[in-house]
mmCIF file with all atom_site columns, N, CA and C in Angstrom:
data_model
loop_
_atom_site.group_PDB
_atom_site.id
_atom_site.type_symbol
_atom_site.label_atom_id
_atom_site.label_alt_id
_atom_site.label_comp_id
_atom_site.label_asym_id
_atom_site.label_entity_id
_atom_site.label_seq_id
_atom_site.pdbx_PDB_ins_code
_atom_site.Cartn_x
_atom_site.Cartn_y
_atom_site.Cartn_z
_atom_site.occupancy
_atom_site.B_iso_or_equiv
_atom_site.pdbx_formal_charge
_atom_site.auth_seq_id
_atom_site.auth_comp_id
_atom_site.auth_asym_id
_atom_site.auth_atom_id
_atom_site.pdbx_PDB_model_num
ATOM 1   N N  . MET C 1 1  ? -2.488  -42.066 -29.621 1.00 61.00 ? 1  MET C N  1
ATOM 2   C CA . MET C 1 1  ? -2.223  -40.658 -29.317 1.00 61.00 ? 1  MET C CA 1
ATOM 3   C C  . MET C 1 1  ? -2.404  -39.963 -30.895 1.00 61.00 ? 1  MET C C  1
ATOM 4   N N  . THR C 1 2  ? -3.060  -38.744 -30.811 1.00 59.00 ? 2  THR C N  1
ATOM 5   C CA . THR C 1 2  ? -3.245  -37.983 -31.973 1.00 59.00 ? 2  THR C CA 1
ATOM 6   C C  . THR C 1 2  ? -2.115  -37.006 -32.330 1.00 59.00 ? 2  THR C C  1
ATOM 7   N N  . PRO C 1 3  ? -1.733  -37.379 -33.604 1.00 68.00 ? 3  PRO C N  1
ATOM 8   C CA . PRO C 1 3  ? -0.584  -36.324 -34.350 1.00 68.00 ? 3  PRO C CA 1
ATOM 9   C C  . PRO C 1 3  ? -1.110  -34.835 -33.960 1.00 68.00 ? 3  PRO C C  1
ATOM 10  N N  . PRO C 1 4  ? -0.016  -33.882 -33.753 1.00 74.00 ? 4  PRO C N  1
ATOM 11  C CA . PRO C 1 4  ? -0.349  -32.543 -33.815 1.00 74.00 ? 4  PRO C CA 1
ATOM 12  C C  . PRO C 1 4  ? -1.056  -32.009 -34.937 1.00 74.00 ? 4  PRO C C  1
ATOM 13  N N  . GLY C 1 5  ? -2.035  -31.262 -34.559 1.00 74.00 ? 5  GLY C N  1
ATOM 14  C CA . GLY C 1 5  ? -2.811  -30.759 -35.683 1.00 74.00 ? 5  GLY C CA 1
ATOM 15  C C  . GLY C 1 5  ? -3.803  -31.701 -36.214 1.00 74.00 ? 5  GLY C C  1
ATOM 16  N N  . GLY C 1 6  ? -3.948  -32.917 -35.633 1.00 75.00 ? 6  GLY C N  1
ATOM 17  C CA . GLY C 1 6  ? -5.081  -33.786 -35.893 1.00 75.00 ? 6  GLY C CA 1
ATOM 18  C C  . GLY C 1 6  ? -6.312  -33.473 -35.495 1.00 75.00 ? 6  GLY C C  1
ATOM 19  N N  . GLU C 1 7  ? -7.258  -34.328 -35.833 1.00 75.00 ? 7  GLU C N  1
ATOM 20  C CA . GLU C 1 7  ? -8.669  -33.877 -35.457 1.00 75.00 ? 7  GLU C CA 1
ATOM 21  C C  . GLU C 1 7  ? -9.319  -34.930 -34.603 1.00 75.00 ? 7  GLU C C  1
ATOM 22  N N  . ILE C 1 8  ? -9.888  -34.639 -33.527 1.00 73.00 ? 8  ILE C N  1
ATOM 23  C CA . ILE C 1 8  ? -10.441 -35.606 -32.605 1.00 73.00 ? 8  ILE C CA 1
ATOM 24  C C  . ILE C 1 8  ? -12.019 -35.555 -32.498 1.00 73.00 ? 8  ILE C C  1
ATOM 25  N N  . VAL C 1 9  ? -12.754 -36.736 -32.945 1.00 67.00 ? 9  VAL C N  1
ATOM 26  C CA . VAL C 1 9  ? -14.079 -36.620 -33.293 1.00 67.00 ? 9  VAL C CA 1
ATOM 27  C C  . VAL C 1 9  ? -14.630 -37.157 -31.753 1.00 67.00 ? 9  VAL C C  1
ATOM 28  N N  . VAL C 1 10 ? -15.498 -36.149 -31.283 1.00 68.00 ? 10 VAL C N  1
ATOM 29  C CA . VAL C 1 10 ? -16.033 -36.271 -29.909 1.00 68.00 ? 10 VAL C CA 1
ATOM 30  C C  . VAL C 1 10 ? -17.385 -37.043 -30.071 1.00 68.00 ? 10 VAL C C  1
ATOM 31  N N  . CYS C 1 11 ? -18.105 -36.664 -31.026 1.00 62.00 ? 11 CYS C N  1
ATOM 32  C CA . CYS C 1 11 ? -19.443 -37.106 -31.111 1.00 62.00 ? 11 CYS C CA 1
ATOM 33  C C  . CYS C 1 11 ? -19.832 -37.569 -32.545 1.00 62.00 ? 11 CYS C C  1
ATOM 34  N N  . GLY C 1 12 ? -19.595 -38.842 -32.925 1.00 56.00 ? 12 GLY C N  1
ATOM 35  C CA . GLY C 1 12 ? -19.667 -39.190 -34.270 1.00 56.00 ? 12 GLY C CA 1
ATOM 36  C C  . GLY C 1 12 ? -21.153 -39.758 -34.624 1.00 56.00 ? 12 GLY C C  1
ATOM 37  N N  . ARG C 1 13 ? -21.826 -39.292 -35.633 1.00 59.00 ? 13 ARG C N  1
ATOM 38  C CA . ARG C 1 13 ? -23.138 -39.549 -36.082 1.00 59.00 ? 13 ARG C CA 1
ATOM 39  C C  . ARG C 1 13 ? -23.189 -40.219 -37.619 1.00 59.00 ? 13 ARG C C  1
ATOM 40  N N  . PRO C 1 14 ? -24.229 -41.067 -37.781 1.00 64.00 ? 14 PRO C N  1
ATOM 41  C CA . PRO C 1 14 ? -24.328 -41.692 -39.157 1.00 64.00 ? 14 PRO C CA 1
ATOM 42  C C  . PRO C 1 14 ? -24.209 -40.785 -40.183 1.00 64.00 ? 14 PRO C C  1
ATOM 43  N N  . THR C 1 15 ? -24.695 -39.308 -40.074 1.00 66.00 ? 15 THR C N  1
ATOM 44  C CA . THR C 1 15 ? -24.796 -38.562 -41.007 1.00 66.00 ? 15 THR C CA 1
ATOM 45  C C  . THR C 1 15 ? -23.471 -37.514 -41.098 1.00 66.00 ? 15 THR C C  1
ATOM 46  N N  . ASP C 1 16 ? -22.528 -37.663 -40.427 1.00 64.00 ? 16 ASP C N  1
ATOM 47  C CA . ASP C 1 16 ? -21.308 -37.018 -40.382 1.00 64.00 ? 16 ASP C CA 1
ATOM 48  C C  . ASP C 1 16 ? -21.393 -35.612 -39.966 1.00 64.00 ? 16 ASP C C  1
ATOM 49  N N  . GLN C 1 17 ? -22.613 -35.336 -39.164 1.00 65.00 ? 17 GLN C N  1
ATOM 50  C CA . GLN C 1 17 ? -22.772 -34.125 -38.627 1.00 65.00 ? 17 GLN C CA 1
ATOM 51  C C  . GLN C 1 17 ? -22.069 -33.972 -37.295 1.00 65.00 ? 17 GLN C C  1
ATOM 52  N N  . ARG C 1 18 ? -21.180 -32.854 -37.193 1.00 65.00 ? 18 ARG C N  1
ATOM 53  C CA . ARG C 1 18 ? -20.436 -32.713 -36.047 1.00 65.00 ? 18 ARG C CA 1
ATOM 54  C C  . ARG C 1 18 ? -20.869 -31.612 -35.175 1.00 65.00 ? 18 ARG C C  1
ATOM 55  N N  . LEU C 1 19 ? -20.559 -31.538 -34.070 1.00 69.00 ? 19 LEU C N  1
ATOM 56  C CA . LEU C 1 19 ? -20.731 -30.461 -33.012 1.00 69.00 ? 19 LEU C CA 1
ATOM 57  C C  . LEU C 1 19 ? -19.904 -29.207 -33.349 1.00 69.00 ? 19 LEU C C  1
ATOM 58  N N  . ALA C 1 20 ? -20.374 -28.130 -33.090 1.00 76.00 ? 20 ALA C N  1
ATOM 59  C CA . ALA C 1 20 ? -19.580 -26.879 -33.346 1.00 76.00 ? 20 ALA C CA 1
ATOM 60  C C  . ALA C 1 20 ? -18.504 -26.894 -32.365 1.00 76.00 ? 20 ALA C C  1
ATOM 61  N N  . ARG C 1 21 ? -17.328 -26.173 -32.625 1.00 79.00 ? 21 ARG C N  1
ATOM 62  C CA . ARG C 1 21 ? -16.460 -25.908 -31.743 1.00 79.00 ? 21 ARG C CA 1
ATOM 63  C C  . ARG C 1 21 ? -16.803 -25.043 -30.600 1.00 79.00 ? 21 ARG C C  1
ATOM 64  N N  . LEU C 1 22 ? -16.369 -25.264 -29.282 1.00 81.00 ? 22 LEU C N  1
ATOM 65  C CA . LEU C 1 22 ? -16.616 -24.280 -28.240 1.00 81.00 ? 22 LEU C CA 1
ATOM 66  C C  . LEU C 1 22 ? -15.754 -23.055 -28.473 1.00 81.00 ? 22 LEU C C  1
ATOM 67  N N  . PRO C 1 23 ? -16.572 -21.769 -28.095 1.00 84.00 ? 23 PRO C N  1
ATOM 68  C CA . PRO C 1 23 ? -15.700 -20.625 -28.228 1.00 84.00 ? 23 PRO C CA 1
ATOM 69  C C  . PRO C 1 23 ? -14.626 -20.590 -27.392 1.00 84.00 ? 23 PRO C C  1
ATOM 70  N N  . THR C 1 24 ? -13.489 -19.889 -27.711 1.00 83.00 ? 24 THR C N  1
ATOM 71  C CA . THR C 1 24 ? -12.363 -19.872 -26.833 1.00 83.00 ? 24 THR C CA 1
ATOM 72  C C  . THR C 1 24 ? -12.710 -18.685 -25.852 1.00 83.00 ? 24 THR C C  1
ATOM 73  N N  . PRO C 1 25 ? -12.423 -19.037 -24.375 1.00 77.00 ? 25 PRO C N  1
ATOM 74  C CA . PRO C 1 25 ? -12.688 -18.110 -23.424 1.00 77.00 ? 25 PRO C CA 1
ATOM 75  C C  . PRO C 1 25 ? -11.762 -16.952 -23.560 1.00 77.00 ? 25 PRO C C  1
ATOM 76  N N  . PRO C 1 26 ? -12.394 -15.623 -23.084 1.00 76.00 ? 26 PRO C N  1
ATOM 77  C CA . PRO C 1 26 ? -11.547 -14.553 -23.328 1.00 76.00 ? 26 PRO C CA 1
ATOM 78  C C  . PRO C 1 26 ? -10.586 -14.628 -22.043 1.00 76.00 ? 26 PRO C C  1
ATOM 79  N N  . VAL C 1 27 ? -9.555  -14.305 -22.428 1.00 72.00 ? 27 VAL C N  1
ATOM 80  C CA . VAL C 1 27 ? -8.240  -14.203 -21.548 1.00 72.00 ? 27 VAL C CA 1
ATOM 81  C C  . VAL C 1 27 ? -7.765  -13.023 -21.237 1.00 72.00 ? 27 VAL C C  1
ATOM 82  N N  . SER C 1 28 ? -7.743  -12.325 -19.973 1.00 64.00 ? 28 SER C N  1
ATOM 83  C CA . SER C 1 28 ? -7.294  -11.094 -19.904 1.00 64.00 ? 28 SER C CA 1
ATOM 84  C C  . SER C 1 28 ? -5.817  -11.039 -19.313 1.00 64.00 ? 28 SER C C  1
ATOM 85  N N  . SER C 1 29 ? -5.209  -9.934  -19.710 1.00 67.00 ? 29 SER C N  1
ATOM 86  C CA . SER C 1 29 ? -3.648  -9.997  -19.183 1.00 67.00 ? 29 SER C CA 1
ATOM 87  C C  . SER C 1 29 ? -3.510  -9.784  -17.689 1.00 67.00 ? 29 SER C C  1
ATOM 88  N N  . PRO C 1 30 ? -2.642  -10.414 -17.158 1.00 65.00 ? 30 PRO C N  1
ATOM 89  C CA . PRO C 1 30 ? -2.402  -10.308 -15.727 1.00 65.00 ? 30 PRO C CA 1
ATOM 90  C C  . PRO C 1 30 ? -2.070  -8.837  -15.230 1.00 65.00 ? 30 PRO C C  1
ATOM 91  N N  . ASP C 1 31 ? -1.610  -8.005  -16.201 1.00 64.00 ? 31 ASP C N  1
ATOM 92  C CA . ASP C 1 31 ? -1.450  -6.692  -15.874 1.00 64.00 ? 31 ASP C CA 1
ATOM 93  C C  . ASP C 1 31 ? -2.595  -5.788  -16.223 1.00 64.00 ? 31 ASP C C  1
ATOM 94  N N  . ALA C 1 32 ? -3.632  -6.311  -16.721 1.00 66.00 ? 32 ALA C N  1
ATOM 95  C CA . ALA C 1 32 ? -4.905  -5.384  -16.877 1.00 66.00 ? 32 ALA C CA 1
ATOM 96  C C  . ALA C 1 32 ? -5.567  -5.265  -15.747 1.00 66.00 ? 32 ALA C C  1
ATOM 97  N N  . PRO C 1 33 ? -6.041  -4.060  -15.354 1.00 70.00 ? 33 PRO C N  1
ATOM 98  C CA . PRO C 1 33 ? -6.838  -3.878  -14.259 1.00 70.00 ? 33 PRO C CA 1
ATOM 99  C C  . PRO C 1 33 ? -8.379  -4.471  -14.461 1.00 70.00 ? 33 PRO C C  1
ATOM 100 N N  . MET C 1 34 ? -8.775  -4.788  -13.132 1.00 82.00 ? 34 MET C N  1
ATOM 101 C CA . MET C 1 34 ? -10.234 -5.434  -13.197 1.00 82.00 ? 34 MET C CA 1
ATOM 102 C C  . MET C 1 34 ? -10.939 -4.200  -12.866 1.00 82.00 ? 34 MET C C  1
ATOM 103 N N  . THR C 1 35 ? -11.927 -3.726  -13.860 1.00 87.00 ? 35 THR C N  1
ATOM 104 C CA . THR C 1 35 ? -13.018 -2.764  -13.488 1.00 87.00 ? 35 THR C CA 1
ATOM 105 C C  . THR C 1 35 ? -14.194 -2.963  -13.173 1.00 87.00 ? 35 THR C C  1
ATOM 106 N N  . PHE C 1 36 ? -14.925 -2.034  -12.471 1.00 89.00 ? 36 PHE C N  1
ATOM 107 C CA . PHE C 1 36 ? -16.248 -2.209  -12.047 1.00 89.00 ? 36 PHE C CA 1
ATOM 108 C C  . PHE C 1 36 ? -16.946 -0.783  -11.935 1.00 89.00 ? 36 PHE C C  1
ATOM 109 N N  . ARG C 1 37 ? -18.257 -0.838  -11.796 1.00 91.00 ? 37 ARG C N  1
ATOM 110 C CA . ARG C 1 37 ? -19.071 0.309   -11.821 1.00 91.00 ? 37 ARG C CA 1
ATOM 111 C C  . ARG C 1 37 ? -19.722 0.468   -10.439 1.00 91.00 ? 37 ARG C C  1
ATOM 112 N N  . LEU C 1 38 ? -19.682 1.574   -10.056 1.00 89.00 ? 38 LEU C N  1
ATOM 113 C CA . LEU C 1 38 ? -20.252 1.909   -8.734  1.00 89.00 ? 38 LEU C CA 1
ATOM 114 C C  . LEU C 1 38 ? -21.714 2.637   -8.859  1.00 89.00 ? 38 LEU C C  1
ATOM 115 N N  . PRO C 1 39 ? -22.634 2.443   -7.915  1.00 87.00 ? 39 PRO C N  1
ATOM 116 C CA . PRO C 1 39 ? -23.853 3.179   -8.004  1.00 87.00 ? 39 PRO C CA 1
ATOM 117 C C  . PRO C 1 39 ? -23.704 4.694   -7.916  1.00 87.00 ? 39 PRO C C  1
ATOM 118 N N  . GLY C 1 40 ? -24.455 5.435   -8.873  1.00 83.00 ? 40 GLY C N  1
ATOM 119 C CA . GLY C 1 40 ? -24.251 6.852   -8.986  1.00 83.00 ? 40 GLY C CA 1
ATOM 120 C C  . GLY C 1 40 ? -23.254 7.381   -9.979  1.00 83.00 ? 40 GLY C C  1
ATOM 121 N N  . GLY C 1 41 ? -23.036 6.293   -10.916 1.00 86.00 ? 41 GLY C N  1
ATOM 122 C CA . GLY C 1 41 ? -22.151 6.510   -12.169 1.00 86.00 ? 41 GLY C CA 1
ATOM 123 C C  . GLY C 1 41 ? -20.811 6.638   -11.784 1.00 86.00 ? 41 GLY C C  1
ATOM 124 N N  . GLY C 1 42 ? -20.158 6.288   -10.775 1.00 90.00 ? 42 GLY C N  1
ATOM 125 C CA . GLY C 1 42 ? -18.795 5.907   -10.403 1.00 90.00 ? 42 GLY C CA 1
ATOM 126 C C  . GLY C 1 42 ? -18.155 4.769   -11.179 1.00 90.00 ? 42 GLY C C  1
ATOM 127 N N  . THR C 1 43 ? -17.000 4.758   -11.251 1.00 91.00 ? 43 THR C N  1
ATOM 128 C CA . THR C 1 43 ? -16.339 3.492   -11.574 1.00 91.00 ? 43 THR C CA 1
ATOM 129 C C  . THR C 1 43 ? -15.125 3.288   -10.657 1.00 91.00 ? 43 THR C C  1
ATOM 130 N N  . GLY C 1 44 ? -14.551 2.365   -10.832 1.00 92.00 ? 44 GLY C N  1
ATOM 131 C CA . GLY C 1 44 ? -13.409 1.885   -10.120 1.00 92.00 ? 44 GLY C CA 1
ATOM 132 C C  . GLY C 1 44 ? -12.574 0.729   -10.695 1.00 92.00 ? 44 GLY C C  1
ATOM 133 N N  . ASN C 1 45 ? -11.227 0.623   -10.125 1.00 90.00 ? 45 ASN C N  1
ATOM 134 C CA . ASN C 1 45 ? -10.575 -0.618  -10.764 1.00 90.00 ? 45 ASN C CA 1
ATOM 135 C C  . ASN C 1 45 ? -9.698  -1.054  -9.744  1.00 90.00 ? 45 ASN C C  1
ATOM 136 N N  . VAL C 1 46 ? -9.325  -2.359  -9.743  1.00 88.00 ? 46 VAL C N  1
ATOM 137 C CA . VAL C 1 46 ? -8.232  -2.856  -8.885  1.00 88.00 ? 46 VAL C CA 1
ATOM 138 C C  . VAL C 1 46 ? -7.196  -3.398  -9.795  1.00 88.00 ? 46 VAL C C  1
ATOM 139 N N  . HIS C 1 47 ? -5.958  -3.235  -9.250  1.00 83.00 ? 47 HIS C N  1
ATOM 140 C CA . HIS C 1 47 ? -4.696  -3.565  -9.975  1.00 83.00 ? 47 HIS C CA 1
ATOM 141 C C  . HIS C 1 47 ? -3.574  -3.820  -8.999  1.00 83.00 ? 47 HIS C C  1
ATOM 142 N N  . ALA C 1 48 ? -2.607  -4.555  -9.399  1.00 83.00 ? 48 ALA C N  1
ATOM 143 C CA . ALA C 1 48 ? -1.577  -5.002  -8.572  1.00 83.00 ? 48 ALA C CA 1
ATOM 144 C C  . ALA C 1 48 ? -0.284  -4.102  -8.816  1.00 83.00 ? 48 ALA C C  1
ATOM 145 N N  . VAL C 1 49 ? 0.445   -3.980  -7.743  1.00 85.00 ? 49 VAL C N  1
ATOM 146 C CA . VAL C 1 49 ? 1.637   -2.931  -7.853  1.00 85.00 ? 49 VAL C CA 1
ATOM 147 C C  . VAL C 1 49 ? 2.612   -3.793  -7.068  1.00 85.00 ? 49 VAL C C  1
ATOM 148 N N  . GLN C 1 50 ? 4.055   -3.279  -7.471  1.00 86.00 ? 50 GLN C N  1
ATOM 149 C CA . GLN C 1 50 ? 5.086   -3.801  -6.844  1.00 86.00 ? 50 GLN C CA 1
ATOM 150 C C  . GLN C 1 50 ? 5.998   -2.661  -6.627  1.00 86.00 ? 50 GLN C C  1
ATOM 151 N N  . SER C 1 51 ? 6.478   -2.636  -5.323  1.00 86.00 ? 51 SER C N  1
ATOM 152 C CA . SER C 1 51 ? 7.287   -1.396  -4.955  1.00 86.00 ? 51 SER C CA 1
ATOM 153 C C  . SER C 1 51 ? 8.793   -1.944  -4.620  1.00 86.00 ? 51 SER C C  1
ATOM 154 N N  . THR C 1 52 ? 9.897   -1.486  -4.797  1.00 86.00 ? 52 THR C N  1
ATOM 155 C CA . THR C 1 52 ? 11.114  -1.569  -4.634  1.00 86.00 ? 52 THR C CA 1
ATOM 156 C C  . THR C 1 52 ? 11.773  -0.650  -3.576  1.00 86.00 ? 52 THR C C  1
ATOM 157 N N  . LEU C 1 53 ? 12.156  -0.986  -2.563  1.00 84.00 ? 53 LEU C N  1
ATOM 158 C CA . LEU C 1 53 ? 13.015  -0.018  -1.701  1.00 84.00 ? 53 LEU C CA 1
ATOM 159 C C  . LEU C 1 53 ? 14.392  -0.684  -1.499  1.00 84.00 ? 53 LEU C C  1
ATOM 160 N N  . PRO C 1 54 ? 15.238  0.107   -0.974  1.00 86.00 ? 54 PRO C N  1
ATOM 161 C CA . PRO C 1 54 ? 16.603  -0.620  -0.834  1.00 86.00 ? 54 PRO C CA 1
ATOM 162 C C  . PRO C 1 54 ? 16.492  -1.723  0.182   1.00 86.00 ? 54 PRO C C  1
ATOM 163 N N  . GLY C 1 55 ? 16.771  -2.829  -0.490  1.00 86.00 ? 55 GLY C N  1
ATOM 164 C CA . GLY C 1 55 ? 16.685  -4.158  0.369   1.00 86.00 ? 55 GLY C CA 1
ATOM 165 C C  . GLY C 1 55 ? 15.554  -4.873  0.795   1.00 86.00 ? 55 GLY C C  1
ATOM 166 N N  . ALA C 1 56 ? 14.398  -4.421  0.008   1.00 88.00 ? 56 ALA C N  1
ATOM 167 C CA . ALA C 1 56 ? 13.273  -4.860  0.108   1.00 88.00 ? 56 ALA C CA 1
ATOM 168 C C  . ALA C 1 56 ? 12.345  -4.598  -1.127  1.00 88.00 ? 56 ALA C C  1
ATOM 169 N N  . THR C 1 57 ? 11.627  -5.733  -1.308  1.00 88.00 ? 57 THR C N  1
ATOM 170 C CA . THR C 1 57 ? 10.492  -5.462  -2.405  1.00 88.00 ? 57 THR C CA 1
ATOM 171 C C  . THR C 1 57 ? 9.019   -5.988  -1.943  1.00 88.00 ? 57 THR C C  1
ATOM 172 N N  . GLY C 1 58 ? 8.045   -5.088  -2.110  1.00 89.00 ? 58 GLY C N  1
ATOM 173 C CA . GLY C 1 58 ? 6.793   -5.252  -1.811  1.00 89.00 ? 58 GLY C CA 1
ATOM 174 C C  . GLY C 1 58 ? 5.659   -5.503  -2.906  1.00 89.00 ? 58 GLY C C  1
ATOM 175 N N  . SER C 1 59 ? 4.733   -6.207  -2.611  1.00 88.00 ? 59 SER C N  1
ATOM 176 C CA . SER C 1 59 ? 3.764   -6.419  -3.643  1.00 88.00 ? 59 SER C CA 1
ATOM 177 C C  . SER C 1 59 ? 2.376   -5.995  -2.914  1.00 88.00 ? 59 SER C C  1
ATOM 178 N N  . GLY C 1 60 ? 1.383   -5.559  -3.651  1.00 88.00 ? 60 GLY C N  1
ATOM 179 C CA . GLY C 1 60 ? 0.121   -5.316  -2.969  1.00 88.00 ? 60 GLY C CA 1
ATOM 180 C C  . GLY C 1 60 ? -0.950  -4.933  -4.233  1.00 88.00 ? 60 GLY C C  1
ATOM 181 N N  . ALA C 1 61 ? -2.177  -4.654  -3.643  1.00 86.00 ? 61 ALA C N  1
ATOM 182 C CA . ALA C 1 61 ? -3.241  -4.304  -4.448  1.00 86.00 ? 61 ALA C CA 1
ATOM 183 C C  . ALA C 1 61 ? -3.645  -2.835  -4.309  1.00 86.00 ? 61 ALA C C  1
ATOM 184 N N  . VAL C 1 62 ? -4.054  -2.238  -5.267  1.00 88.00 ? 62 VAL C N  1
ATOM 185 C CA . VAL C 1 62 ? -4.438  -0.816  -5.319  1.00 88.00 ? 62 VAL C CA 1
ATOM 186 C C  . VAL C 1 62 ? -5.905  -0.680  -5.737  1.00 88.00 ? 62 VAL C C  1
ATOM 187 N N  . ILE C 1 63 ? -6.799  -0.044  -5.116  1.00 90.00 ? 63 ILE C N  1
ATOM 188 C CA . ILE C 1 63 ? -8.135  0.295   -5.592  1.00 90.00 ? 63 ILE C CA 1
ATOM 189 C C  . ILE C 1 63 ? -8.119  1.735   -5.894  1.00 90.00 ? 63 ILE C C  1
ATOM 190 N N  . THR C 1 64 ? -8.559  1.879   -7.189  1.00 91.00 ? 64 THR C N  1
ATOM 191 C CA . THR C 1 64 ? -8.781  3.382   -7.623  1.00 91.00 ? 64 THR C CA 1
ATOM 192 C C  . THR C 1 64 ? -10.264 3.609   -7.730  1.00 91.00 ? 64 THR C C  1
ATOM 193 N N  . LEU C 1 65 ? -10.950 4.728   -7.151  1.00 91.00 ? 65 LEU C N  1
ATOM 194 C CA . LEU C 1 65 ? -12.356 5.030   -7.463  1.00 91.00 ? 65 LEU C CA 1
ATOM 195 C C  . LEU C 1 65 ? -12.445 6.332   -8.037  1.00 91.00 ? 65 LEU C C  1
ATOM 196 N N  . ARG C 1 66 ? -13.306 6.384   -9.059  1.00 91.00 ? 66 ARG C N  1
ATOM 197 C CA . ARG C 1 66 ? -13.688 7.633   -9.784  1.00 91.00 ? 66 ARG C CA 1
ATOM 198 C C  . ARG C 1 66 ? -15.148 7.963   -9.501  1.00 91.00 ? 66 ARG C C  1
ATOM 199 N N  . ILE C 1 67 ? -15.321 9.120   -8.661  1.00 89.00 ? 67 ILE C N  1
ATOM 200 C CA . ILE C 1 67 ? -16.771 9.402   -8.273  1.00 89.00 ? 67 ILE C CA 1
ATOM 201 C C  . ILE C 1 67 ? -17.133 10.709  -8.808  1.00 89.00 ? 67 ILE C C  1
ATOM 202 N N  . PRO C 1 68 ? -18.165 10.980  -9.618  1.00 87.00 ? 68 PRO C N  1
ATOM 203 C CA . PRO C 1 68 ? -18.462 12.275  -10.113 1.00 87.00 ? 68 PRO C CA 1
ATOM 204 C C  . PRO C 1 68 ? -18.997 13.131  -8.970  1.00 87.00 ? 68 PRO C C  1
ATOM 205 N N  . PHE C 1 69 ? -18.528 14.349  -9.016  1.00 84.00 ? 69 PHE C N  1
ATOM 206 C CA . PHE C 1 69 ? -19.029 15.286  -7.966  1.00 84.00 ? 69 PHE C CA 1
ATOM 207 C C  . PHE C 1 69 ? -19.745 16.390  -8.992  1.00 84.00 ? 69 PHE C C  1
ATOM 208 N N  . GLY C 1 70 ? -20.556 17.180  -8.223  1.00 77.00 ? 70 GLY C N  1
ATOM 209 C CA . GLY C 1 70 ? -21.410 18.028  -9.029  1.00 77.00 ? 70 GLY C CA 1
ATOM 210 C C  . GLY C 1 70 ? -22.568 17.588  -9.665  1.00 77.00 ? 70 GLY C C  1
ATOM 211 N N  . PRO C 1 71 ? -23.166 18.535  -10.497 1.00 71.00 ? 71 PRO C N  1
ATOM 212 C CA . PRO C 1 71 ? -24.387 18.105  -11.327 1.00 71.00 ? 71 PRO C CA 1
ATOM 213 C C  . PRO C 1 71 ? -24.163 17.143  -12.312 1.00 71.00 ? 71 PRO C C  1
ATOM 214 N N  . GLY C 1 72 ? -22.921 17.171  -12.948 1.00 62.00 ? 72 GLY C N  1
ATOM 215 C CA . GLY C 1 72 ? -22.632 16.061  -13.937 1.00 62.00 ? 72 GLY C CA 1
ATOM 216 C C  . GLY C 1 72 ? -23.399 16.159  -15.206 1.00 62.00 ? 72 GLY C C  1
ATOM 217 N N  . ARG C 1 73 ? -23.686 15.070  -15.811 1.00 60.00 ? 73 ARG C N  1
ATOM 218 C CA . ARG C 1 73 ? -24.652 15.035  -17.050 1.00 60.00 ? 73 ARG C CA 1
ATOM 219 C C  . ARG C 1 73 ? -25.971 14.362  -16.562 1.00 60.00 ? 73 ARG C C  1
ATOM 220 N N  . ARG C 1 74 ? -26.847 15.399  -16.630 1.00 56.00 ? 74 ARG C N  1
ATOM 221 C CA . ARG C 1 74 ? -28.237 14.870  -16.282 1.00 56.00 ? 74 ARG C CA 1
ATOM 222 C C  . ARG C 1 74 ? -29.149 15.229  -17.350 1.00 56.00 ? 74 ARG C C  1
ATOM 223 N N  . ALA C 1 75 ? -30.410 14.694  -17.254 1.00 55.00 ? 75 ALA C N  1
ATOM 224 C CA . ALA C 1 75 ? -31.283 14.921  -18.480 1.00 55.00 ? 75 ALA C CA 1
ATOM 225 C C  . ALA C 1 75 ? -31.623 16.400  -18.247 1.00 55.00 ? 75 ALA C C  1
ATOM 226 N N  . ALA C 1 76 ? -31.986 16.835  -19.446 1.00 52.00 ? 76 ALA C N  1
ATOM 227 C CA . ALA C 1 76 ? -32.282 18.401  -19.473 1.00 52.00 ? 76 ALA C CA 1
ATOM 228 C C  . ALA C 1 76 ? -33.481 18.495  -18.746 1.00 52.00 ? 76 ALA C C  1
ATOM 229 N N  . ASP C 1 77 ? -33.683 19.576  -17.848 1.00 52.00 ? 77 ASP C N  1
ATOM 230 C CA . ASP C 1 77 ? -34.672 19.893  -16.933 1.00 52.00 ? 77 ASP C CA 1
ATOM 231 C C  . ASP C 1 77 ? -35.625 20.783  -17.746 1.00 52.00 ? 77 ASP C C  1
ATOM 232 N N  . PRO C 1 78 ? -36.817 20.518  -17.875 1.00 55.00 ? 78 PRO C N  1
ATOM 233 C CA . PRO C 1 78 ? -37.693 21.382  -18.824 1.00 55.00 ? 78 PRO C CA 1
ATOM 234 C C  . PRO C 1 78 ? -38.086 22.618  -17.876 1.00 55.00 ? 78 PRO C C  1
ATOM 235 N N  . ALA C 1 79 ? -37.780 22.665  -16.636 1.00 55.00 ? 79 ALA C N  1
ATOM 236 C CA . ALA C 1 79 ? -38.274 24.052  -15.966 1.00 55.00 ? 79 ALA C CA 1
ATOM 237 C C  . ALA C 1 79 ? -37.058 25.024  -15.952 1.00 55.00 ? 79 ALA C C  1
ATOM 238 N N  . ARG C 1 80 ? -35.946 24.617  -16.422 1.00 51.00 ? 80 ARG C N  1
ATOM 239 C CA . ARG C 1 80 ? -34.757 25.721  -16.702 1.00 51.00 ? 80 ARG C CA 1
ATOM 240 C C  . ARG C 1 80 ? -34.931 26.644  -17.862 1.00 51.00 ? 80 ARG C C  1
#
């Protein structure tokens, strides 16, 4: 057993060269919405909600979409 804070050698070499540590994977908060892009410049996200009514509690998922309408931001038209 290794004491807390101790070091474990996974690959020992005669030159004392060690492998680099693996990067820590990003961890997202469970409350953070999952976002995604839509074709045509829109975006969306998915997040969990919980509703409480008298005598009952319900959980669910909500999908929110943001879709641009109108001309929006386009490249400058030289004919105008």
